[in-house]
PDB file of C-alpha atoms in Angstrom:
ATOM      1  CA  UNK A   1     165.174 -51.637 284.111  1.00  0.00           C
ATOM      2  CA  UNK A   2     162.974 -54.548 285.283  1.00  0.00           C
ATOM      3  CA  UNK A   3     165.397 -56.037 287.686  1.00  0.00           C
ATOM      4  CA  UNK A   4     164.259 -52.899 290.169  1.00  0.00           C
ATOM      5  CA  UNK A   5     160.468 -53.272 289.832  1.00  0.00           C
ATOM      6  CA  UNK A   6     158.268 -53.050 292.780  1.00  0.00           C
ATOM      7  CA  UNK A   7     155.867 -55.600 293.678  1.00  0.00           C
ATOM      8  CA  UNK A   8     152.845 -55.916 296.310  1.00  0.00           C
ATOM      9  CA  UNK A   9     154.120 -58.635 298.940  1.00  0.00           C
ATOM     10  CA  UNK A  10     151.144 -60.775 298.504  1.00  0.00           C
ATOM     11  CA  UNK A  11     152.017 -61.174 294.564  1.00  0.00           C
ATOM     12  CA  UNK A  12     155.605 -62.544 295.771  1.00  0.00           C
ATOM     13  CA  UNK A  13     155.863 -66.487 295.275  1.00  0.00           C
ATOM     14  CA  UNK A  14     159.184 -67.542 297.308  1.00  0.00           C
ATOM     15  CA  UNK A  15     161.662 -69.883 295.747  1.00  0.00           C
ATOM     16  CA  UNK A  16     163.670 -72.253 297.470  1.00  0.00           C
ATOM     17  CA  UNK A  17     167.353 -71.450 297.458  1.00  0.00           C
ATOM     18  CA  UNK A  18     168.252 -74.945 295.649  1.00  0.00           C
ATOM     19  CA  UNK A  19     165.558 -73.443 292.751  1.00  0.00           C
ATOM     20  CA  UNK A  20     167.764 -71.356 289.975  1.00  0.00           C
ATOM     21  CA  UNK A  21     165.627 -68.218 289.154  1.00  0.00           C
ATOM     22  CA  UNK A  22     165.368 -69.410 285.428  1.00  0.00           C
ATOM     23  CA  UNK A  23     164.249 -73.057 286.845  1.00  0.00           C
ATOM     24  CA  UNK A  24     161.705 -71.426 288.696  1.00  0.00           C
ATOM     25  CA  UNK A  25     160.527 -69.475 285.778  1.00  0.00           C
ATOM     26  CA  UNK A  26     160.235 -72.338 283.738  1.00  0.00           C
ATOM     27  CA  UNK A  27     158.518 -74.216 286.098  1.00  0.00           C
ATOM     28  CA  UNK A  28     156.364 -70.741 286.359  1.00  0.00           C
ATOM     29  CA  UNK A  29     155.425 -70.388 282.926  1.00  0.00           C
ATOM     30  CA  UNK A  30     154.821 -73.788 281.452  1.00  0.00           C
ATOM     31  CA  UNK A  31     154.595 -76.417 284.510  1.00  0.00           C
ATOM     32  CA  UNK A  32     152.000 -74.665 286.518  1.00  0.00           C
ATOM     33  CA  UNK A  33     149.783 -74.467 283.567  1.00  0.00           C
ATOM     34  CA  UNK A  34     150.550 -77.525 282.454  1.00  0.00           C
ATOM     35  CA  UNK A  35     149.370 -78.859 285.841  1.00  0.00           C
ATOM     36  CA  UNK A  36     146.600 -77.227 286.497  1.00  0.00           C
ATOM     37  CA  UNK A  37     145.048 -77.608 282.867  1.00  0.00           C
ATOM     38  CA  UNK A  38     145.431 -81.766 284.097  1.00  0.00           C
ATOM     39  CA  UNK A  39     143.651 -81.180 287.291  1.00  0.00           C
ATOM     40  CA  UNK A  40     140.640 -79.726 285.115  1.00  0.00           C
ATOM     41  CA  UNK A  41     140.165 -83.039 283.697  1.00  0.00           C
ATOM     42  CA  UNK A  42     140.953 -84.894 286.777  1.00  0.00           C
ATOM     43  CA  UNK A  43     138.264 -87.046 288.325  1.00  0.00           C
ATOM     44  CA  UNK A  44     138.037 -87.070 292.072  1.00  0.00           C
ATOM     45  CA  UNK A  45     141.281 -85.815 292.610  1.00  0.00           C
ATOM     46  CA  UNK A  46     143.201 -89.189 291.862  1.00  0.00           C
ATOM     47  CA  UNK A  47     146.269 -89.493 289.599  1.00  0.00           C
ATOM     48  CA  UNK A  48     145.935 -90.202 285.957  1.00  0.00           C
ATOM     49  CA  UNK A  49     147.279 -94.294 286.365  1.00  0.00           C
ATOM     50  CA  UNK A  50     146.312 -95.990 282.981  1.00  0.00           C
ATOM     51  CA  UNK A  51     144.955 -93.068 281.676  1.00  0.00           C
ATOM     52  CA  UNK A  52     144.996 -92.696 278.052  1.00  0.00           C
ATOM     53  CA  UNK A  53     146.402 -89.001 277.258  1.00  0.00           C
ATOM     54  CA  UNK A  54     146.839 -86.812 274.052  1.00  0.00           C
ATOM     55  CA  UNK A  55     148.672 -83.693 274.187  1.00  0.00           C
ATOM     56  CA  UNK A  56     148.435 -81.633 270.967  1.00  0.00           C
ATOM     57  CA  UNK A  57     151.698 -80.069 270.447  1.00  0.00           C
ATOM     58  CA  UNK A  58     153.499 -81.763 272.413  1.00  0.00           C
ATOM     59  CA  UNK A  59     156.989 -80.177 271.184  1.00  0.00           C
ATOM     60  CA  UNK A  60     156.131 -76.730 272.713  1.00  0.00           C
ATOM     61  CA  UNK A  61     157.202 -75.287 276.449  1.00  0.00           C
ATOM     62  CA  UNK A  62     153.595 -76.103 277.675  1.00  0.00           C
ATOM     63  CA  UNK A  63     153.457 -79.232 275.985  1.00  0.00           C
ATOM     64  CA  UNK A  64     156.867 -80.832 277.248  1.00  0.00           C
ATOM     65  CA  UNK A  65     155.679 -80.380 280.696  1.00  0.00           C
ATOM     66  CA  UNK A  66     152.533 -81.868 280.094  1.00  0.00           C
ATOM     67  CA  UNK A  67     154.059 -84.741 278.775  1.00  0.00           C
ATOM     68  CA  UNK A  68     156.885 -85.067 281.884  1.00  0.00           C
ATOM     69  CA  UNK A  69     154.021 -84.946 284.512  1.00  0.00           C
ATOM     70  CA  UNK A  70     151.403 -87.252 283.005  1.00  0.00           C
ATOM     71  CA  UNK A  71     154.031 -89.631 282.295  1.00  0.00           C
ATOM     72  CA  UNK A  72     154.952 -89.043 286.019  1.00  0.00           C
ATOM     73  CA  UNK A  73     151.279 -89.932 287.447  1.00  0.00           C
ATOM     74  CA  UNK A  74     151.979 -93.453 285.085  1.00  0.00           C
ATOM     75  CA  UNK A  75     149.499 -91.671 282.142  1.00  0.00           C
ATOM     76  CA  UNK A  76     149.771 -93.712 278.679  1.00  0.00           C
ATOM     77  CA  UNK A  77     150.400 -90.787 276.654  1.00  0.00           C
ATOM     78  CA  UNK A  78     150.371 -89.751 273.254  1.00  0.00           C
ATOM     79  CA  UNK A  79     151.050 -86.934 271.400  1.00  0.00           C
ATOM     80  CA  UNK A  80     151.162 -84.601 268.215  1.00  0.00           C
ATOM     81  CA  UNK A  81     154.298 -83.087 267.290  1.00  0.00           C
ATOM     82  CA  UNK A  82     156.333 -82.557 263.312  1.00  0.00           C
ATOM     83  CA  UNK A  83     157.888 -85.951 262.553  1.00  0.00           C
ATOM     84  CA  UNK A  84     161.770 -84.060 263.311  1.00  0.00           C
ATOM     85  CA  UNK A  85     160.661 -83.427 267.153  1.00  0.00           C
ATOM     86  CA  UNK A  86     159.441 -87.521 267.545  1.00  0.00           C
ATOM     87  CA  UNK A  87     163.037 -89.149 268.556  1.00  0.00           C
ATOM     88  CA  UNK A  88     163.120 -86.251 271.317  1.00  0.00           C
ATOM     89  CA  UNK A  89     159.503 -86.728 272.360  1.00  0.00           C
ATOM     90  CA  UNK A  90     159.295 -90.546 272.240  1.00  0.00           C
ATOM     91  CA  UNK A  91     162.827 -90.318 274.600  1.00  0.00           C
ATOM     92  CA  UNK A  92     161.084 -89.032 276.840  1.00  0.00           C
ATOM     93  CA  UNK A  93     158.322 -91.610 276.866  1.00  0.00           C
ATOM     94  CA  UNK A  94     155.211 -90.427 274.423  1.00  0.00           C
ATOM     95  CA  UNK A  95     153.949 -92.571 271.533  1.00  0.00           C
ATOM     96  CA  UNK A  96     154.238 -89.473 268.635  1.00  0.00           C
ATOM     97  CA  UNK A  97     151.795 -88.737 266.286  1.00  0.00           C
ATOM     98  CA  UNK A  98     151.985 -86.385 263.187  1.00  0.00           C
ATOM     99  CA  UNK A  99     150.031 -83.102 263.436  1.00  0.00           C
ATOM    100  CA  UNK A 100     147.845 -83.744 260.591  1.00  0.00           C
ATOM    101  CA  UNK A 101     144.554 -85.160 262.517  1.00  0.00           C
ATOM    102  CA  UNK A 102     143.427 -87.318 259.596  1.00  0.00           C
ATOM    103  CA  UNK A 103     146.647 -89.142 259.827  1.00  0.00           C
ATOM    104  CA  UNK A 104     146.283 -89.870 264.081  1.00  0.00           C
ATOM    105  CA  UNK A 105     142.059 -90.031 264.567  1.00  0.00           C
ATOM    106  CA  UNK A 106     141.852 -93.264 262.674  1.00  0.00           C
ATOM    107  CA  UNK A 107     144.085 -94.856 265.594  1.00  0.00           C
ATOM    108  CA  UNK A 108     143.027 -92.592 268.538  1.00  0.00           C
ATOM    109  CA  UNK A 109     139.360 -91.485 267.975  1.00  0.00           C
ATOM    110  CA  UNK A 110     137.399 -92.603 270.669  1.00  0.00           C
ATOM    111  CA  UNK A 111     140.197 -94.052 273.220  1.00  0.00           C
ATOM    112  CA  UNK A 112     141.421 -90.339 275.364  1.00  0.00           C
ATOM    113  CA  UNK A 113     140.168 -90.274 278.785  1.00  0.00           C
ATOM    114  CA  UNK A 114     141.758 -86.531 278.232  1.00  0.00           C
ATOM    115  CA  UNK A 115     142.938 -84.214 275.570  1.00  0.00           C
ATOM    116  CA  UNK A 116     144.821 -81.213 276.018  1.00  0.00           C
ATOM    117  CA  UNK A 117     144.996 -79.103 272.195  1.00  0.00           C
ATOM    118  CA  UNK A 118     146.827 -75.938 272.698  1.00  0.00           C
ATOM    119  CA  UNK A 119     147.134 -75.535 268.971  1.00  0.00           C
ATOM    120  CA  UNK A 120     143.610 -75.499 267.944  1.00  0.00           C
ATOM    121  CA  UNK A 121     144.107 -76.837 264.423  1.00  0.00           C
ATOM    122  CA  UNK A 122     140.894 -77.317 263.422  1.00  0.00           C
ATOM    123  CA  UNK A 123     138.870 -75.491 266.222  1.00  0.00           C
ATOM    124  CA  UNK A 124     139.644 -78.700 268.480  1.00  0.00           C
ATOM    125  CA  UNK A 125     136.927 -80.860 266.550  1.00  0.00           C
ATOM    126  CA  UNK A 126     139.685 -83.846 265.769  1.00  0.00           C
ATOM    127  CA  UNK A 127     140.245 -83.509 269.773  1.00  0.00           C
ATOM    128  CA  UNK A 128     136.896 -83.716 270.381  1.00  0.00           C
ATOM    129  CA  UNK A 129     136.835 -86.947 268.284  1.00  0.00           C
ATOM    130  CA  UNK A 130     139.253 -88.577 270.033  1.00  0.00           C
ATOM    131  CA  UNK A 131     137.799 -88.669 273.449  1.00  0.00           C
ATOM    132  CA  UNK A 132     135.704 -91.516 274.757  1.00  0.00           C
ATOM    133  CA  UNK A 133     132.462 -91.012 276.266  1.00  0.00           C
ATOM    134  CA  UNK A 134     133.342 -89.866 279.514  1.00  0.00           C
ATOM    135  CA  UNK A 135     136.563 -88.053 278.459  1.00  0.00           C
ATOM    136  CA  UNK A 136     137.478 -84.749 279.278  1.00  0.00           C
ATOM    137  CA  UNK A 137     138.898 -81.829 276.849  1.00  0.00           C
ATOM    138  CA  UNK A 138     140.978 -79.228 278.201  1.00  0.00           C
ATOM    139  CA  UNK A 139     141.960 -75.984 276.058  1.00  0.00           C
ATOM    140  CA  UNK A 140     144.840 -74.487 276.608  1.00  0.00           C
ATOM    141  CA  UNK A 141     145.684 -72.148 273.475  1.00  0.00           C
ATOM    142  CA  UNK A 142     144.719 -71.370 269.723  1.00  0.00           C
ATOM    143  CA  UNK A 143     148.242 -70.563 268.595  1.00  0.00           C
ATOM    144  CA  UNK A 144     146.694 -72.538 264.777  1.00  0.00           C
ATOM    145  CA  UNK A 145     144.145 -70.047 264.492  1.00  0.00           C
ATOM    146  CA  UNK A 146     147.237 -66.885 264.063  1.00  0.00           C
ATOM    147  CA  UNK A 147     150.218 -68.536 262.620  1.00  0.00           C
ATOM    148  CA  UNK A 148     147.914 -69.983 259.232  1.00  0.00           C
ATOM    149  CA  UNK A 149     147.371 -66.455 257.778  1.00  0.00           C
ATOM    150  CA  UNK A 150     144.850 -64.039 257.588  1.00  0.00           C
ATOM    151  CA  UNK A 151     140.933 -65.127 257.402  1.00  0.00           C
ATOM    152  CA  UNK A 152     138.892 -63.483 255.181  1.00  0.00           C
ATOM    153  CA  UNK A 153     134.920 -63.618 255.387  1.00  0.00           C
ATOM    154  CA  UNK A 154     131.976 -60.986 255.750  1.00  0.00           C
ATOM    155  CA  UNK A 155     133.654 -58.826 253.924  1.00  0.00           C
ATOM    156  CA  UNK A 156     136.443 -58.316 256.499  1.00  0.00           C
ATOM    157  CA  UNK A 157     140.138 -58.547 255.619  1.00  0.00           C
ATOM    158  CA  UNK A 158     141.037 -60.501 259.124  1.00  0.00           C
ATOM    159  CA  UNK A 159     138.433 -62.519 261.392  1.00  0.00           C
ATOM    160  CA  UNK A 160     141.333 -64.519 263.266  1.00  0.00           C
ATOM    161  CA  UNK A 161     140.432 -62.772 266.716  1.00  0.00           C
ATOM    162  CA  UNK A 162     136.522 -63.367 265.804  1.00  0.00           C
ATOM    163  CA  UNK A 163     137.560 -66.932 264.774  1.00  0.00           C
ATOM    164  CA  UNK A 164     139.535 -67.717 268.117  1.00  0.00           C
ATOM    165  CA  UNK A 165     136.661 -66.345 270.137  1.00  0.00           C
ATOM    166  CA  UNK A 166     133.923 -68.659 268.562  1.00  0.00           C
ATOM    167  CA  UNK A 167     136.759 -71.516 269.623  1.00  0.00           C
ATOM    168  CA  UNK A 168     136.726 -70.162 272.918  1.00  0.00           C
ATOM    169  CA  UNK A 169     133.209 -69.596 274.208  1.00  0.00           C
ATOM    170  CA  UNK A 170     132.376 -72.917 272.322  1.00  0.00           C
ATOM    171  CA  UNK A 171     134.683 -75.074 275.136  1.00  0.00           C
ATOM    172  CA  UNK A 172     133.708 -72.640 278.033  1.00  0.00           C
ATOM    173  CA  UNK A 173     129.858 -73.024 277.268  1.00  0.00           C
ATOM    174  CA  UNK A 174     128.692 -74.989 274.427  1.00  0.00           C
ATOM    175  CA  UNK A 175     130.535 -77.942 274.944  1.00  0.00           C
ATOM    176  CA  UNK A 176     129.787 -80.447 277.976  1.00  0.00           C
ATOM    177  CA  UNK A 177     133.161 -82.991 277.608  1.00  0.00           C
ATOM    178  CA  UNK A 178     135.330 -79.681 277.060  1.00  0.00           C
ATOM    179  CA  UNK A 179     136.650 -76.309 279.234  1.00  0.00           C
ATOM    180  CA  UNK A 180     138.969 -73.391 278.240  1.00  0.00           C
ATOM    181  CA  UNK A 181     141.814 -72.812 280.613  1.00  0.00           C
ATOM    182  CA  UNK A 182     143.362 -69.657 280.735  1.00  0.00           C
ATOM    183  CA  UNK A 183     146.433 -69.089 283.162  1.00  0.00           C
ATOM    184  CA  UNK A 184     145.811 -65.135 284.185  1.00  0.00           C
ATOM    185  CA  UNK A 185     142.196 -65.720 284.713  1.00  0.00           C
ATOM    186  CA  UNK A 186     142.846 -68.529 286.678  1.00  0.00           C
ATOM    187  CA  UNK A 187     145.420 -67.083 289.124  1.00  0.00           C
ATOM    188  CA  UNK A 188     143.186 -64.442 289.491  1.00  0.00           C
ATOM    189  CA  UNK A 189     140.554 -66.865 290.642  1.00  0.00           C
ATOM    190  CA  UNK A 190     143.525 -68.781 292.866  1.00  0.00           C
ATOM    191  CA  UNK A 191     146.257 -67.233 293.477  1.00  0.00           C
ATOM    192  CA  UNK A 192     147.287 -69.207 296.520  1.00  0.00           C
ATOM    193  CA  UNK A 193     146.818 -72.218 294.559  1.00  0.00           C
ATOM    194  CA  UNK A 194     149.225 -70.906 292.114  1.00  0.00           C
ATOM    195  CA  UNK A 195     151.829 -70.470 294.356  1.00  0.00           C
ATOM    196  CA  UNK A 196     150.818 -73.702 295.849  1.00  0.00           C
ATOM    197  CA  UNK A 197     151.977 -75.598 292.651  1.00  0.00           C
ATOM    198  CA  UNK A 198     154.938 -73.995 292.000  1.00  0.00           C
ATOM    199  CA  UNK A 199     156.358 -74.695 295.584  1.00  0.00           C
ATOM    200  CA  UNK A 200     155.191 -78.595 294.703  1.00  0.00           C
ATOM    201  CA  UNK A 201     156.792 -77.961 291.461  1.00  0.00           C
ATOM    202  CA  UNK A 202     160.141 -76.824 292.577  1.00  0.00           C
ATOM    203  CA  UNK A 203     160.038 -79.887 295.416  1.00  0.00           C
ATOM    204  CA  UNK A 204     159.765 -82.212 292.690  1.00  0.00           C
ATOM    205  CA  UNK A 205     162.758 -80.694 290.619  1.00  0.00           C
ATOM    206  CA  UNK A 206     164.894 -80.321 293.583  1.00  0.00           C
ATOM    207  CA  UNK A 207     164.158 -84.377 293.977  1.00  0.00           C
ATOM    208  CA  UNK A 208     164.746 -84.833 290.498  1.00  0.00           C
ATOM    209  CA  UNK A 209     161.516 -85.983 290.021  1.00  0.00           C
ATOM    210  CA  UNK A 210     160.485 -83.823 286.698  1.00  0.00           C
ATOM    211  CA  UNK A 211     163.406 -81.969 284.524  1.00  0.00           C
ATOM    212  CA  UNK A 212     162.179 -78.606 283.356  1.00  0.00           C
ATOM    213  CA  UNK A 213     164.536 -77.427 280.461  1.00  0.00           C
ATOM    214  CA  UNK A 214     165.568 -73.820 279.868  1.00  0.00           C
ATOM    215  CA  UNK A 215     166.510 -73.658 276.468  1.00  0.00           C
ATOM    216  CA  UNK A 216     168.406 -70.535 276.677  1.00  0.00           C
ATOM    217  CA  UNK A 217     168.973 -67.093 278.879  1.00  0.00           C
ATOM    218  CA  UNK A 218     169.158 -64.147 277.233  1.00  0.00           C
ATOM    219  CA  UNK A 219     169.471 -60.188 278.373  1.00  0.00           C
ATOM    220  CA  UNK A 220     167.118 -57.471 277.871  1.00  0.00           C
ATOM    221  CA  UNK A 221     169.681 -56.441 274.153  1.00  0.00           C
ATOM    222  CA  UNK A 222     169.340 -59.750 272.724  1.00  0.00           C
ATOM    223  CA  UNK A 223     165.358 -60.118 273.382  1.00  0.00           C
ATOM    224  CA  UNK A 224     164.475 -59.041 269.703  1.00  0.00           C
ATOM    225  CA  UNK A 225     167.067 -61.971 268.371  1.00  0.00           C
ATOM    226  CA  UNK A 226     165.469 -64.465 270.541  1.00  0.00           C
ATOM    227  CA  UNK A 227     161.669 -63.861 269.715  1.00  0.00           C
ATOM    228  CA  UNK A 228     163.022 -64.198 266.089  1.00  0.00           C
ATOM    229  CA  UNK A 229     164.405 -67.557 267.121  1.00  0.00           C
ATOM    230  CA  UNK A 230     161.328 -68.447 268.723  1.00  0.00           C
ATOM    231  CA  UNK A 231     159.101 -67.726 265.808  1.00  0.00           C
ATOM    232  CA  UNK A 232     161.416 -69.602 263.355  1.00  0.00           C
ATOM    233  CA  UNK A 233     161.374 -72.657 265.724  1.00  0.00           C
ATOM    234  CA  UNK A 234     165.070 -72.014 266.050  1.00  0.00           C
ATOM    235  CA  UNK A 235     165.838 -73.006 269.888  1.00  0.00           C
ATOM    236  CA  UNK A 236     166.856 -75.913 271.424  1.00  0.00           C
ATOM    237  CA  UNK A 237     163.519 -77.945 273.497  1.00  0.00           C
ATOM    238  CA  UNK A 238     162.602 -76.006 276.618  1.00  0.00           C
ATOM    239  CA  UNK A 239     161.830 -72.611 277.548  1.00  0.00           C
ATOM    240  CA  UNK A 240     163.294 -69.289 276.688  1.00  0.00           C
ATOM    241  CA  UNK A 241     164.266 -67.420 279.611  1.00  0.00           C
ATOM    242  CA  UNK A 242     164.992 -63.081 279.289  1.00  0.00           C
ATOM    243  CA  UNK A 243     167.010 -61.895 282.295  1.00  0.00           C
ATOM    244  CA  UNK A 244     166.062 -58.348 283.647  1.00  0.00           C
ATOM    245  CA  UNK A 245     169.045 -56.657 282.857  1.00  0.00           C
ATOM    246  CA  UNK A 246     171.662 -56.310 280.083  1.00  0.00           C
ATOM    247  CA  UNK A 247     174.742 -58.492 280.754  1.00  0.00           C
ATOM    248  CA  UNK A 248     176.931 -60.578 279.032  1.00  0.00           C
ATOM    249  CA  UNK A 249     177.086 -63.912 278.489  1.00  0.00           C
ATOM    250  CA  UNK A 250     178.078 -66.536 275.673  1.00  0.00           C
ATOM    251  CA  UNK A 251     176.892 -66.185 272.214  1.00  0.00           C
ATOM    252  CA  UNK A 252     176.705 -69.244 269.637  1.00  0.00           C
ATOM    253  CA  UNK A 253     176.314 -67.686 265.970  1.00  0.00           C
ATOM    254  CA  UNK A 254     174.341 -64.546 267.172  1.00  0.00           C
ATOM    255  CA  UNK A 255     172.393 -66.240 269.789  1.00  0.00           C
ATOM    256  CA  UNK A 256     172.241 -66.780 273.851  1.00  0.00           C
ATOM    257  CA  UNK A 257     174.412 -70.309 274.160  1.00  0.00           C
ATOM    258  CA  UNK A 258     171.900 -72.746 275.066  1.00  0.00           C
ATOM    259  CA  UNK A 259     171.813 -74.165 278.597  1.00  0.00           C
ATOM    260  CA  UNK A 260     174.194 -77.264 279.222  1.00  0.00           C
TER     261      UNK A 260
END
């Protein structure tokens, strides 16, 4: 059971007691990423004030809390999302966008100061396209490149890990205006920075500065329903939180009740 697991001390990140654990793990697992993908493409350490933004995906965990904190530094964002998720996304403040990149680079192409693509629709060319000379590309995922089917070519039934490697070595070293962030490798590289952020993090939410939403908790017995969920895009905005131990708690047709 993963509620006893053992831990070395130094791997420990303490929450403040006004933090909920599944807060914290939100905050975790898409905030801190979120974050520290922006401060790749931050110049000279100052806030993003006027900045022009796009966030590809913006509908997604990772891409919510993109949204919240560039909107938070007084970013003009903008962002890509199915047309059902815009009335949520432009509540929150973003000018949507549909996913389709010929229907949004007409209007954006040239005008980002930064792009953050997690989606990788078309091996982040369009976001290329919509920087402006001295913007800044920052990618964070290539979750395109595995949900549109197998790839055939050379003769090989599936290239979709060759395919998402040529993605990724071309923003970590072909590509001046672009770099590949990757959150293991880089708290590996910074740990104490990591834990750095999610103590600012959790300061801000317990200020009510940013609202991280956990979509829904379920135990270790419902995890296979709620990956289904997940794959189906069948949750409510926010992340999906698995508790460590089998418990109950309230069901809504099959599923975890979603957080109120």
């Amino acid at each position: 059971n993963a509620k006893y697991i053992t831990l070395p001390y130094d791997k420990v990140i303490q929450v403040p007691q006004e933090i909920d654990s599944g807060l914290a793990l939100c905050l975790s697992s898409a905030y801190v990423p979120a974050r520290e993908a922006m401060d790749l493409a931050r110049k000279m350490n100052t806030p993003f004030t006027d900045a022009n933004i796009l966030i590809i995906g913006g509908n997604g965990p990772s891409g919510l809390a993109a949204i919240e904190l560039a909107l938070l530094e007084g970013a003009n964002v903008f962002t890509t999302a199915d047309e059902r998720h815009h009335k949520f996304l432009n509540g929150m403040g973003a000018k949507c966008h549909p996913v389709d990149p010929k229907k949004w680079l007409p209007t954006l192409g040239g005008k980002m100061d930064v792009v953050l693509d997690s989606v990788c629709l078309d091996g982040y060319e369009s976001s290329r396209a919509a920087l402006n000379s001295a913007g800044m590309l920052v990618c964070t995922g290539l979750s395109a490149v595995y949900t549109q089917g197998r790839m055939q070519a050379y003769g090989l039934s599936d290239v979709r890990d060759l395919k998402a490697m040529h993605c990724k070595m071309q923003a970590k070293y072909m590509w001046k205006n672009a770099v590949y962030y990757e959150r293991m490798e880089r708290y590996d590289l910074a740990p104490n920075e990591y834990a750095q952020h999610v103590s600012y993090l959790c300061h801000l939410a317990a200020k009510g500065f940013i609202t991280p939403l956990v979509s829904a908790r379920a135990p270790l017995n419902m995890v296979p329903s709620m990956q289904k969920a997940i794959e189906h895009v069948d949750t409510t905005y926010g992340v999906c939180v698995c508790t460590p131990w089998v418990t109950e708690i309230p069901y809504e047709n099959g599923m975890p009740a979603a957080e109120t």
